[in-house]
Amino acid sequence: MTMSTALTDGAVHDAISAAKLVENLLGLAWASDPDGECTYVTPGQGESMLSALRELGIAQASPAVQRTIHPADLPKAVAAWRSSLAAGSHFDVECRISQAEGCYTRVRCSAQPSYDDEGKITGWYGTFIRGPGSAQSPDKEEAGGARDLQELVDTVPALIWCTTPDGTPSYINKRLADTVGVSLGDLIGSSNSKSFADIHMEDVPMVERALTHSFETGTSFVATYRQLRSDGSYRWTEGRAEPLRDDKGVITQWYGVCVDVHDRVIAQEALQEQERHLRRLVDAMPSLTWCLSPDGQPSYYSKQLARWLGLSVEELDGRGVSRLQLAETLLVHPEDGRAAHEALAQCVRTGEPFNRRYRVRRHDGQFRWMDVRAQALRDERGQIVQWYGVLIDIEDLMRAQEGLRHRERELSQLIDMVPSHIWRLSAVGEPMFFNKRMVDFLGWNVEDREEGSGLLSLLKAIHPEDVKAFETSLGQSIENGDSFAMRYRLRRADGEYRWMSGRAEPVRDDRGHVVQWFGLCHDIDDQMRLYTEVADREAKIRRLVDSDIIGIVIWDLDGTLIDANDAFLSMIQYDRADVANGLNWLNITPPEWQQVHALEEAEELAATGKMEAREKEYFRKDGSRVPVLIGAACFEGDSRQGLAYILDLTERKRAEAALRDRERELSQLVDMVPIPLWRLGSRGEPIFFNKRMADFIGHDPNNSPSSDGLNFVELVAARTHPEDVELVTEAFHNALLTGEPLSVSYRLKGPAGAYRWVLSNSEPLRDHSGQIVGWYGFSHDVDDQLRVEEALRERERFLWQVVETLPAMIDCAAPDGEPIYRSQQLREFLGYELGALDETGRSRLAGTLDAGVHPDDLAGVREDYAHSLSTGEPYARRHRLRRHDGEYRWVETRAAPMRDLSGAIIQWNVICLDIDREVKAQEELRLAQERLAQATQAASLAELSASIAHEINQPLAAVVTNSHACQRWLKMHPPNLERAQRTVDRIVRDANAAADVIRRIRGLFRKSDEPRSLLSFEEIVSDTRRVLADLARSARVDVSLSLSGDIGHLLFDGVQTQQILLNLMRNAVEAMDGQSAERRLAVKATRSGEVAHVEVSDTGPGIINPENIFDAFFTTKRTGMGMGLAISRSMVESLGGKIWFRNNDDRGATFAFTLPIGSEANA
Amino acid sequence: MSPEEPIVHIVDDDPRVREAIGELLSAHGIRSSSHASAREYLAAPRSDAPACLILDVSLPDINGLDLQNQLTGPGQPPIVFITGHGDIPSSVRAIKGGAVDFLTKPFSDAALLSAVEAAIAQDCEMRAQQAEIGVLQERYDQLTPRERQVLPLVVSGLLNKQAAAELRISEIMLQVHRRNVMQKMRADSLADLVRMAERLAIPVTHSRRPGRS
């Protein structure tokens, strides 16, 4: 639109230039003939436009054709075009035109008619102009959008322009035109390039260079230049341009903008001027100033600094490393470089001020200590813009400090090396310094001292007993300003407290105020210890002297009491004043002792310098006597004076008297005791008999002194029963010889003349060295007791013999089952003594069981034992026990607990019977039973009958059926002889098979004939009873036999007879099973002539349905086969007998059978 | 379903007995197949013919009575037991289990033949019934679900009106369904349909109660 406006409004005088313009227009130009037929389109990329124009001309496009114009816009566009063509009016329509891949571009299509001189339309000239941002908003429908944009572009307070890709201006917005006062045409210079008419002459070359560069390379254009204004002035303007590229990246247009930056440029220039000024100022300043960029790189050294360093910032460039690195390498002392670098890096990171001392190399190569500081300068947003810093030469200062530190170190060493503890306190007493020796002594490390108050730490190290005094004393000193001196114990690092002598003196200032305290303390522990020891010893002695345990006096031989302790004084009831007044030694000594003293004591003292302790007496003040023990000694080197100790013996004397009294009492007691007591000398001589003894024996050594030489043994022997004399004599002699206590029972003739049993016991009395000094003894009349015992023992022996000789093995066990006694029988059976088990390490019980019980029975035996032991129930079990010869024999062991009155088990009595023979017999019986049962099975019951029936019925059934079939074949018309013959063959075959079966069965029966043997009928019956014994017992049936005994040894088939009996008896037992009434089974056998008559009767319910009782398969029992009676009958009958039954009159049934005697019934 | 000749299966462990029975049956023009054990019988292919099973009580593998217990259900042939030694409990059990007869060896030809004939007749009867039910079932399967709903109501004797109300459809619609049911089941009358429903064991779900308001 603007282009078309420019086209129509602008001068089109020059056809050539017009053509060029058209060619370079932003967009596409086209021309058509008056009928709308396209005659020209701008060359290049016009394919879509061309087809769009064609579509405009075509009235009705085929729907199948791929359209260029968006289908929604097509009718509108076509209609508008037609209307314009018809009216010759301006054509202007906006439509979407398909670009690549269905992407539509919004395009404005405009055209103007061109008229000839006569006013006839000669053709149409039009343009396609791509709408702004059209590619991104293809769906934007509003036609007004572009106009709005145009207005926007025109009114935006920026100067906007466009050029073709090669730089020819193609558009300027209205503002640009107004501001600069030029039209687009003015800007298009000769040869279509941009004229720089609007740019200050001075800036033209620069702008031209930049523009050309941008157009050539396609990079953005930025330039600041002075631009002409419509009022003729020039203002600083910033021009920018960006290329617009199509899909393929080809530049289609340049869009530019000019921004008035005049004021800014002017301000900047002013600023620059100011900066230059300041810099000069800074450079002139005599301080060493420097700047760092925000990242810490040196950006500026002041002239002074540069001169001082002999290096400018620029000289740090271009060595392949950053300025900072180089500066650090070149300028900073190697020892400080690293620390300085890190500190700076830290500051740069955090923005904190930088302040550090390090050595920097001066231009002359000398390193000097510098105080280097830098501070960040921030803009209004807080961003660091620059670091400003100064360097201050502190070399001299550092030197001075260094010297000072050195001196301080030396002093410190001195103090630390002094072999004493030195410390310093502040005026208020807070420790400020401890020398190393003290610190080491206390075992502090630096941390300890920094923590809390030093004084507190020190107090902690002082012995708890001293700390209070120390605190008080030090506090007072500090308060008053007096010197402090004290001894106290201080804890060494190893925990030991050592005595210290501590002193502190105040240091005062000019005005006499205490400024601080210097203290010294040294280890006086060893002296203190020595002192303490002496003091201790002294105190001990002192305590001894002062205690009232013993009296002590210091005497002079002339009798003067130089000193005496309280104990002594209280002993003699004098007081100290009396001593002071010259209490004389001799005054208190009774006259009889004066003599002794003069004669013995003085002499002894003079001779030996001491006097052995002796007892004597002193007068008390009141004249009473006090018994004392006294010992004395002269002082060393002095025979006149000395020390004496005196013990008050009053108590001892009193005790002695008490003892004497007691002795008398005891003596009486002994005499009164109703037992003869005696005491003998070491050799057995009588020393003391109590009265009873004396009476008993008729001798009293108390009255007749031992010198008469009578021996106690002889004395006793004389009255001892002649049978016991030897025993007694030997016992006494043995005791006297060996010193072992004596205990002997014997008969002694009493005063009444009768012998009575006495028990004499005697024990030796030994002195401290173990030497026997005498014998004490007593004789006890045990006559009655012994008699009872004797009777008991007799009984026990009897019982013992009973047990030992009893033909059973007897075992007694503790409540826990441990055997404690075994009878001889059992011991002999087992072949070892009970004690032998103790060596195995197991319990006796376990040992016995393991060693004796058959391994197969062991588990059961153990279980039963355990059960009985835990419950107290009697134990009974049969098992195999190993005899001493290794043979396992069946035993029956029974055990029952013996209980005390309270019911607690005190013992288990076990009896063990060797039942091997019985068990073996039973075993044989059982085997016989089994054999019998096997025989029974073969010959009886369901199997036999069933198998016989089956064996015979099968072929019989076949025979019968075949016969029927044969009949059938024969009856046919005509008869089927072939089949009939076949069936007859089969009949013969099967009938023979049946006959075979019968033969086999007969063979079976014949076998049972063979074991016939001569057995007495009685034997058979009792054998059968034995077989049934278990069943009868478990069914609690009472079995009675009644045999006439005259049946005798007759020929029977024993097995079959037994089988018959067994069947009948078993039936009887089973018939009574479960009934509560009396269960009786009676077997009665009699002989009548040549026939044995047997009856088996029971007390069961009797026979209720007697009809089929002997039939096979008839049974009244749940589990029965119904064969027993059937077989019995068949057997009886086969033996030539008869069988029948009857119900008894009272209850039950009786089965009876007869057997001919000596018959060969079933031959 | 072409009617086949009846067949008698003989299961006995004794070959002589099998042979003889087979011969007797053959002499009477009855075909037979023989098997030595229950397992052999069970494994043998079965024809569709009416059949009868002559079964020995004591078999080597399983007892004949136990086999009888296994052979229950439709399609199993009726059983005639034979035994070498008959006991009462076994025979009672056999007859209770549905056996046609229980014959003790040796048995007469008349007894066996009559038992076999009775058994085959029983099987034929059973088969005919099964076949009829099969046909009816086929017809019933053709009914639509709605018609299957209508059928029990109709055979229960409900009036059209009642049945329609029950199904919440119009009486006209019910009549249409009812007609369709009659046609598809090929029932000549309602009574016929009731009989068919009985065969098919369709439960009578409703009963018309005269006193109901």
PDB file of C-alpha atoms in Angstrom, chain A residues 424-611:
ATOM      1  CA  ARG A 424      50.745 -12.556  86.026  1.00  0.00           C
ATOM      2  CA  LEU A 425      47.439 -11.341  87.183  1.00  0.00           C
ATOM      3  CA  SER A 426      45.480  -8.308  86.214  1.00  0.00           C
ATOM      4  CA  ALA A 427      44.769  -5.697  88.843  1.00  0.00           C
ATOM      5  CA  VAL A 428      41.538  -7.510  89.664  1.00  0.00           C
ATOM      6  CA  GLY A 429      43.216 -10.863  89.931  1.00  0.00           C
ATOM      7  CA  GLU A 430      42.398 -12.386  86.599  1.00  0.00           C
ATOM      8  CA  PRO A 431      45.388 -14.367  85.398  1.00  0.00           C
ATOM      9  CA  MET A 432      46.785 -12.946  82.188  1.00  0.00           C
ATOM     10  CA  PHE A 433      49.811 -15.043  81.779  1.00  0.00           C
ATOM     11  CA  PHE A 434      51.290 -18.315  82.876  1.00  0.00           C
ATOM     12  CA  ASN A 435      54.733 -19.248  81.804  1.00  0.00           C
ATOM     13  CA  LYS A 436      55.257 -22.383  79.803  1.00  0.00           C
ATOM     14  CA  ARG A 437      56.654 -24.303  82.727  1.00  0.00           C
ATOM     15  CA  MET A 438      53.510 -23.646  84.657  1.00  0.00           C
ATOM     16  CA  VAL A 439      51.292 -24.498  81.743  1.00  0.00           C
ATOM     17  CA  ASP A 440      53.203 -27.713  81.232  1.00  0.00           C
ATOM     18  CA  PHE A 441      52.994 -28.471  84.915  1.00  0.00           C
ATOM     19  CA  LEU A 442      49.250 -28.025  84.887  1.00  0.00           C
ATOM     20  CA  GLY A 443      48.984 -29.924  81.648  1.00  0.00           C
ATOM     21  CA  TRP A 444      46.902 -27.248  80.058  1.00  0.00           C
ATOM     22  CA  ASN A 445      46.789 -26.758  76.444  1.00  0.00           C
ATOM     23  CA  VAL A 446      46.015 -23.539  74.759  1.00  0.00           C
ATOM     24  CA  GLU A 447      42.330 -24.269  74.350  1.00  0.00           C
ATOM     25  CA  ASP A 448      41.897 -24.822  78.067  1.00  0.00           C
ATOM     26  CA  ARG A 449      43.208 -21.421  78.854  1.00  0.00           C
ATOM     27  CA  GLU A 450      41.017 -19.680  76.384  1.00  0.00           C
ATOM     28  CA  GLU A 451      37.972 -21.262  77.845  1.00  0.00           C
ATOM     29  CA  GLY A 452      36.469 -19.335  80.715  1.00  0.00           C
ATOM     30  CA  SER A 453      38.401 -17.631  83.393  1.00  0.00           C
ATOM     31  CA  GLY A 454      42.040 -18.529  83.865  1.00  0.00           C
ATOM     32  CA  LEU A 455      41.574 -18.134  87.571  1.00  0.00           C
ATOM     33  CA  LEU A 456      38.820 -20.705  87.590  1.00  0.00           C
ATOM     34  CA  SER A 457      41.027 -23.116  85.699  1.00  0.00           C
ATOM     35  CA  LEU A 458      43.769 -22.522  88.219  1.00  0.00           C
ATOM     36  CA  LEU A 459      41.417 -23.017  91.142  1.00  0.00           C
ATOM     37  CA  LYS A 460      40.323 -26.292  89.679  1.00  0.00           C
ATOM     38  CA  ALA A 461      43.910 -27.460  89.765  1.00  0.00           C
ATOM     39  CA  ILE A 462      44.366 -26.622  93.439  1.00  0.00           C
ATOM     40  CA  HIS A 463      43.820 -29.332  96.005  1.00  0.00           C
ATOM     41  CA  PRO A 464      40.227 -29.186  97.250  1.00  0.00           C
ATOM     42  CA  GLU A 465      41.444 -28.771 100.824  1.00  0.00           C
ATOM     43  CA  ASP A 466      43.516 -25.760  99.909  1.00  0.00           C
ATOM     44  CA  VAL A 467      41.356 -24.089  97.375  1.00  0.00           C
ATOM     45  CA  LYS A 468      39.245 -22.149  99.783  1.00  0.00           C
ATOM     46  CA  ALA A 469      42.220 -20.775 101.665  1.00  0.00           C
ATOM     47  CA  PHE A 470      43.892 -19.947  98.410  1.00  0.00           C
ATOM     48  CA  GLU A 471      40.903 -18.108  97.120  1.00  0.00           C
ATOM     49  CA  THR A 472      40.428 -16.170 100.302  1.00  0.00           C
ATOM     50  CA  SER A 473      44.068 -15.297 100.675  1.00  0.00           C
ATOM     51  CA  LEU A 474      44.486 -14.213  97.084  1.00  0.00           C
ATOM     52  CA  GLY A 475      41.240 -12.271  97.220  1.00  0.00           C
ATOM     53  CA  GLN A 476      42.385 -10.428 100.306  1.00  0.00           C
ATOM     54  CA  SER A 477      45.746  -9.633  98.800  1.00  0.00           C
ATOM     55  CA  ILE A 478      44.196  -8.264  95.673  1.00  0.00           C
ATOM     56  CA  GLU A 479      41.719  -6.241  97.612  1.00  0.00           C
ATOM     57  CA  ASN A 480      44.285  -4.782  99.988  1.00  0.00           C
ATOM     58  CA  GLY A 481      47.230  -4.684  97.659  1.00  0.00           C
ATOM     59  CA  ASP A 482      49.273  -6.800 100.077  1.00  0.00           C
ATOM     60  CA  SER A 483      51.732  -9.334  99.001  1.00  0.00           C
ATOM     61  CA  PHE A 484      50.335 -12.828  98.646  1.00  0.00           C
ATOM     62  CA  ALA A 485      52.128 -15.799  99.986  1.00  0.00           C
ATOM     63  CA  MET A 486      50.767 -19.213 100.552  1.00  0.00           C
ATOM     64  CA  ARG A 487      51.543 -22.844 100.422  1.00  0.00           C
ATOM     65  CA  TYR A 488      49.098 -25.033  98.663  1.00  0.00           C
ATOM     66  CA  ARG A 489      48.866 -28.223  96.751  1.00  0.00           C
ATOM     67  CA  LEU A 490      48.577 -27.984  93.034  1.00  0.00           C
ATOM     68  CA  ARG A 491      47.601 -30.806  90.717  1.00  0.00           C
ATOM     69  CA  ARG A 492      50.234 -31.760  88.251  1.00  0.00           C
ATOM     70  CA  ALA A 493      49.277 -32.874  84.753  1.00  0.00           C
ATOM     71  CA  ASP A 494      49.578 -36.514  85.848  1.00  0.00           C
ATOM     72  CA  GLY A 495      47.001 -35.894  88.571  1.00  0.00           C
ATOM     73  CA  GLU A 496      49.425 -35.856  91.477  1.00  0.00           C
ATOM     74  CA  TYR A 497      49.067 -32.970  93.907  1.00  0.00           C
ATOM     75  CA  ARG A 498      52.314 -31.280  94.725  1.00  0.00           C
ATOM     76  CA  TRP A 499      53.028 -28.725  97.327  1.00  0.00           C
ATOM     77  CA  MET A 500      53.711 -25.280  95.969  1.00  0.00           C
ATOM     78  CA  SER A 501      54.920 -22.167  97.544  1.00  0.00           C
ATOM     79  CA  GLY A 502      53.101 -19.365  95.829  1.00  0.00           C
ATOM     80  CA  ARG A 503      53.869 -15.676  96.057  1.00  0.00           C
ATOM     81  CA  ALA A 504      52.528 -12.641  94.303  1.00  0.00           C
ATOM     82  CA  GLU A 505      53.574  -9.025  94.435  1.00  0.00           C
ATOM     83  CA  PRO A 506      51.622  -6.081  93.045  1.00  0.00           C
ATOM     84  CA  VAL A 507      53.101  -3.811  90.427  1.00  0.00           C
ATOM     85  CA  ARG A 508      52.059  -0.247  90.941  1.00  0.00           C
ATOM     86  CA  ASP A 509      51.961   2.660  88.597  1.00  0.00           C
ATOM     87  CA  ASP A 510      53.311   6.093  89.341  1.00  0.00           C
ATOM     88  CA  ARG A 511      50.295   6.973  91.403  1.00  0.00           C
ATOM     89  CA  GLY A 512      50.595   3.880  93.449  1.00  0.00           C
ATOM     90  CA  HIS A 513      47.641   2.088  91.894  1.00  0.00           C
ATOM     91  CA  VAL A 514      48.065  -1.593  91.447  1.00  0.00           C
ATOM     92  CA  VAL A 515      48.379  -2.272  87.788  1.00  0.00           C
ATOM     93  CA  GLN A 516      48.986  -5.949  87.867  1.00  0.00           C
ATOM     94  CA  TRP A 517      50.386  -8.764  89.904  1.00  0.00           C
ATOM     95  CA  PHE A 518      53.398 -10.853  89.282  1.00  0.00           C
ATOM     96  CA  GLY A 519      53.382 -14.204  90.831  1.00  0.00           C
ATOM     97  CA  LEU A 520      55.890 -16.924  91.368  1.00  0.00           C
ATOM     98  CA  CYS A 521      55.317 -20.326  92.652  1.00  0.00           C
ATOM     99  CA  HIS A 522      57.685 -23.161  93.051  1.00  0.00           C
ATOM    100  CA  ASP A 523      57.483 -26.769  93.816  1.00  0.00           C
ATOM    101  CA  ILE A 524      58.205 -27.435  97.471  1.00  0.00           C
ATOM    102  CA  ASP A 525      56.562 -30.768  97.477  1.00  0.00           C
ATOM    103  CA  ASP A 526      59.643 -32.698  98.520  1.00  0.00           C
ATOM    104  CA  GLN A 527      60.322 -30.411 101.467  1.00  0.00           C
ATOM    105  CA  MET A 528      56.699 -30.521 102.412  1.00  0.00           C
ATOM    106  CA  ARG A 529      56.659 -34.227 102.265  1.00  0.00           C
ATOM    107  CA  LEU A 530      59.686 -34.487 104.511  1.00  0.00           C
ATOM    108  CA  TYR A 531      58.130 -32.081 106.889  1.00  0.00           C
ATOM    109  CA  THR A 532      54.833 -33.891 106.850  1.00  0.00           C
ATOM    110  CA  GLU A 533      56.482 -37.175 107.570  1.00  0.00           C
ATOM    111  CA  VAL A 534      58.331 -35.832 110.557  1.00  0.00           C
ATOM    112  CA  ALA A 535      55.186 -34.170 111.749  1.00  0.00           C
ATOM    113  CA  ASP A 536      53.334 -37.420 111.304  1.00  0.00           C
ATOM    114  CA  ARG A 537      55.828 -39.364 113.315  1.00  0.00           C
ATOM    115  CA  GLU A 538      55.821 -36.769 115.970  1.00  0.00           C
ATOM    116  CA  ALA A 539      52.064 -36.786 116.085  1.00  0.00           C
ATOM    117  CA  LYS A 540      51.980 -40.528 116.407  1.00  0.00           C
ATOM    118  CA  ILE A 541      54.265 -40.496 119.362  1.00  0.00           C
ATOM    119  CA  ARG A 542      52.394 -37.590 120.738  1.00  0.00           C
ATOM    120  CA  ARG A 543      49.178 -39.403 120.392  1.00  0.00           C
ATOM    121  CA  LEU A 544      50.632 -42.391 122.130  1.00  0.00           C
ATOM    122  CA  VAL A 545      51.871 -40.292 124.980  1.00  0.00           C
ATOM    123  CA  ASP A 546      48.675 -38.348 125.222  1.00  0.00           C
ATOM    124  CA  SER A 547      46.355 -41.276 124.890  1.00  0.00           C
ATOM    125  CA  ASP A 548      45.129 -42.925 128.012  1.00  0.00           C
ATOM    126  CA  ILE A 549      46.172 -46.299 126.859  1.00  0.00           C
ATOM    127  CA  ILE A 550      49.368 -46.349 128.787  1.00  0.00           C
ATOM    128  CA  GLY A 551      50.900 -44.324 131.501  1.00  0.00           C
ATOM    129  CA  ILE A 552      54.226 -42.759 130.733  1.00  0.00           C
ATOM    130  CA  VAL A 553      56.585 -40.986 133.058  1.00  0.00           C
ATOM    131  CA  ILE A 554      59.971 -39.437 132.792  1.00  0.00           C
ATOM    132  CA  TRP A 555      61.897 -40.112 135.883  1.00  0.00           C
ATOM    133  CA  ASP A 556      65.084 -39.390 137.649  1.00  0.00           C
ATOM    134  CA  LEU A 557      66.806 -42.061 139.608  1.00  0.00           C
ATOM    135  CA  ASP A 558      66.658 -39.883 142.628  1.00  0.00           C
ATOM    136  CA  GLY A 559      62.897 -40.372 142.597  1.00  0.00           C
ATOM    137  CA  THR A 560      61.863 -37.187 140.951  1.00  0.00           C
ATOM    138  CA  LEU A 561      59.001 -37.454 138.502  1.00  0.00           C
ATOM    139  CA  ILE A 562      60.082 -35.122 135.765  1.00  0.00           C
ATOM    140  CA  ASP A 563      56.964 -35.536 133.748  1.00  0.00           C
ATOM    141  CA  ALA A 564      54.007 -37.856 133.570  1.00  0.00           C
ATOM    142  CA  ASN A 565      51.135 -38.180 131.192  1.00  0.00           C
ATOM    143  CA  ASP A 566      47.487 -37.951 132.047  1.00  0.00           C
ATOM    144  CA  ALA A 567      47.021 -41.679 131.918  1.00  0.00           C
ATOM    145  CA  PHE A 568      49.569 -42.220 134.593  1.00  0.00           C
ATOM    146  CA  LEU A 569      48.249 -39.411 136.670  1.00  0.00           C
ATOM    147  CA  SER A 570      44.748 -40.690 136.524  1.00  0.00           C
ATOM    148  CA  MET A 571      46.055 -44.112 137.382  1.00  0.00           C
ATOM    149  CA  ILE A 572      47.450 -42.866 140.676  1.00  0.00           C
ATOM    150  CA  GLN A 573      44.812 -40.185 140.986  1.00  0.00           C
ATOM    151  CA  TYR A 574      47.274 -37.347 141.271  1.00  0.00           C
ATOM    152  CA  ASP A 575      47.053 -34.295 139.099  1.00  0.00           C
ATOM    153  CA  ARG A 576      49.555 -32.324 137.172  1.00  0.00           C
ATOM    154  CA  ALA A 577      49.979 -29.782 139.944  1.00  0.00           C
ATOM    155  CA  ASP A 578      51.256 -32.506 142.194  1.00  0.00           C
ATOM    156  CA  VAL A 579      53.874 -33.390 139.610  1.00  0.00           C
ATOM    157  CA  ALA A 580      54.889 -29.784 139.342  1.00  0.00           C
ATOM    158  CA  ASN A 581      55.148 -29.642 143.113  1.00  0.00           C
ATOM    159  CA  GLY A 582      57.721 -32.357 143.011  1.00  0.00           C
ATOM    160  CA  LEU A 583      55.796 -35.566 143.405  1.00  0.00           C
ATOM    161  CA  ASN A 584      58.365 -38.095 144.340  1.00  0.00           C
ATOM    162  CA  TRP A 585      58.603 -41.463 142.770  1.00  0.00           C
ATOM    163  CA  LEU A 586      59.430 -43.111 146.023  1.00  0.00           C
ATOM    164  CA  ASN A 587      56.467 -41.581 147.839  1.00  0.00           C
ATOM    165  CA  ILE A 588      54.009 -43.571 145.883  1.00  0.00           C
ATOM    166  CA  THR A 589      55.903 -46.819 146.062  1.00  0.00           C
ATOM    167  CA  PRO A 590      54.778 -49.126 148.857  1.00  0.00           C
ATOM    168  CA  PRO A 591      57.514 -50.025 151.311  1.00  0.00           C
ATOM    169  CA  GLU A 592      57.840 -53.635 150.209  1.00  0.00           C
ATOM    170  CA  TRP A 593      58.530 -52.467 146.690  1.00  0.00           C
ATOM    171  CA  GLN A 594      61.054 -49.866 147.859  1.00  0.00           C
ATOM    172  CA  GLN A 595      63.313 -52.640 148.738  1.00  0.00           C
ATOM    173  CA  VAL A 596      62.881 -54.370 145.425  1.00  0.00           C
ATOM    174  CA  HIS A 597      63.422 -51.138 143.623  1.00  0.00           C
ATOM    175  CA  ALA A 598      66.612 -50.372 145.442  1.00  0.00           C
ATOM    176  CA  LEU A 599      67.955 -53.841 145.017  1.00  0.00           C
ATOM    177  CA  GLU A 600      66.852 -55.021 141.622  1.00  0.00           C
ATOM    178  CA  GLU A 601      65.474 -52.272 139.497  1.00  0.00           C
ATOM    179  CA  ALA A 602      68.159 -49.729 140.038  1.00  0.00           C
ATOM    180  CA  GLU A 603      70.752 -52.311 139.487  1.00  0.00           C
ATOM    181  CA  GLU A 604      69.136 -53.592 136.360  1.00  0.00           C
ATOM    182  CA  LEU A 605      68.758 -50.098 134.969  1.00  0.00           C
ATOM    183  CA  ALA A 606      72.317 -49.217 135.743  1.00  0.00           C
ATOM    184  CA  ALA A 607      73.572 -52.383 134.168  1.00  0.00           C
ATOM    185  CA  THR A 608      71.464 -52.670 131.035  1.00  0.00           C
ATOM    186  CA  GLY A 609      69.933 -49.231 130.655  1.00  0.00           C
ATOM    187  CA  LYS A 610      66.451 -50.725 130.857  1.00  0.00           C
ATOM    188  CA  MET A 611      64.174 -52.581 133.128  1.00  0.00           C
TER     189      MET A 611
END
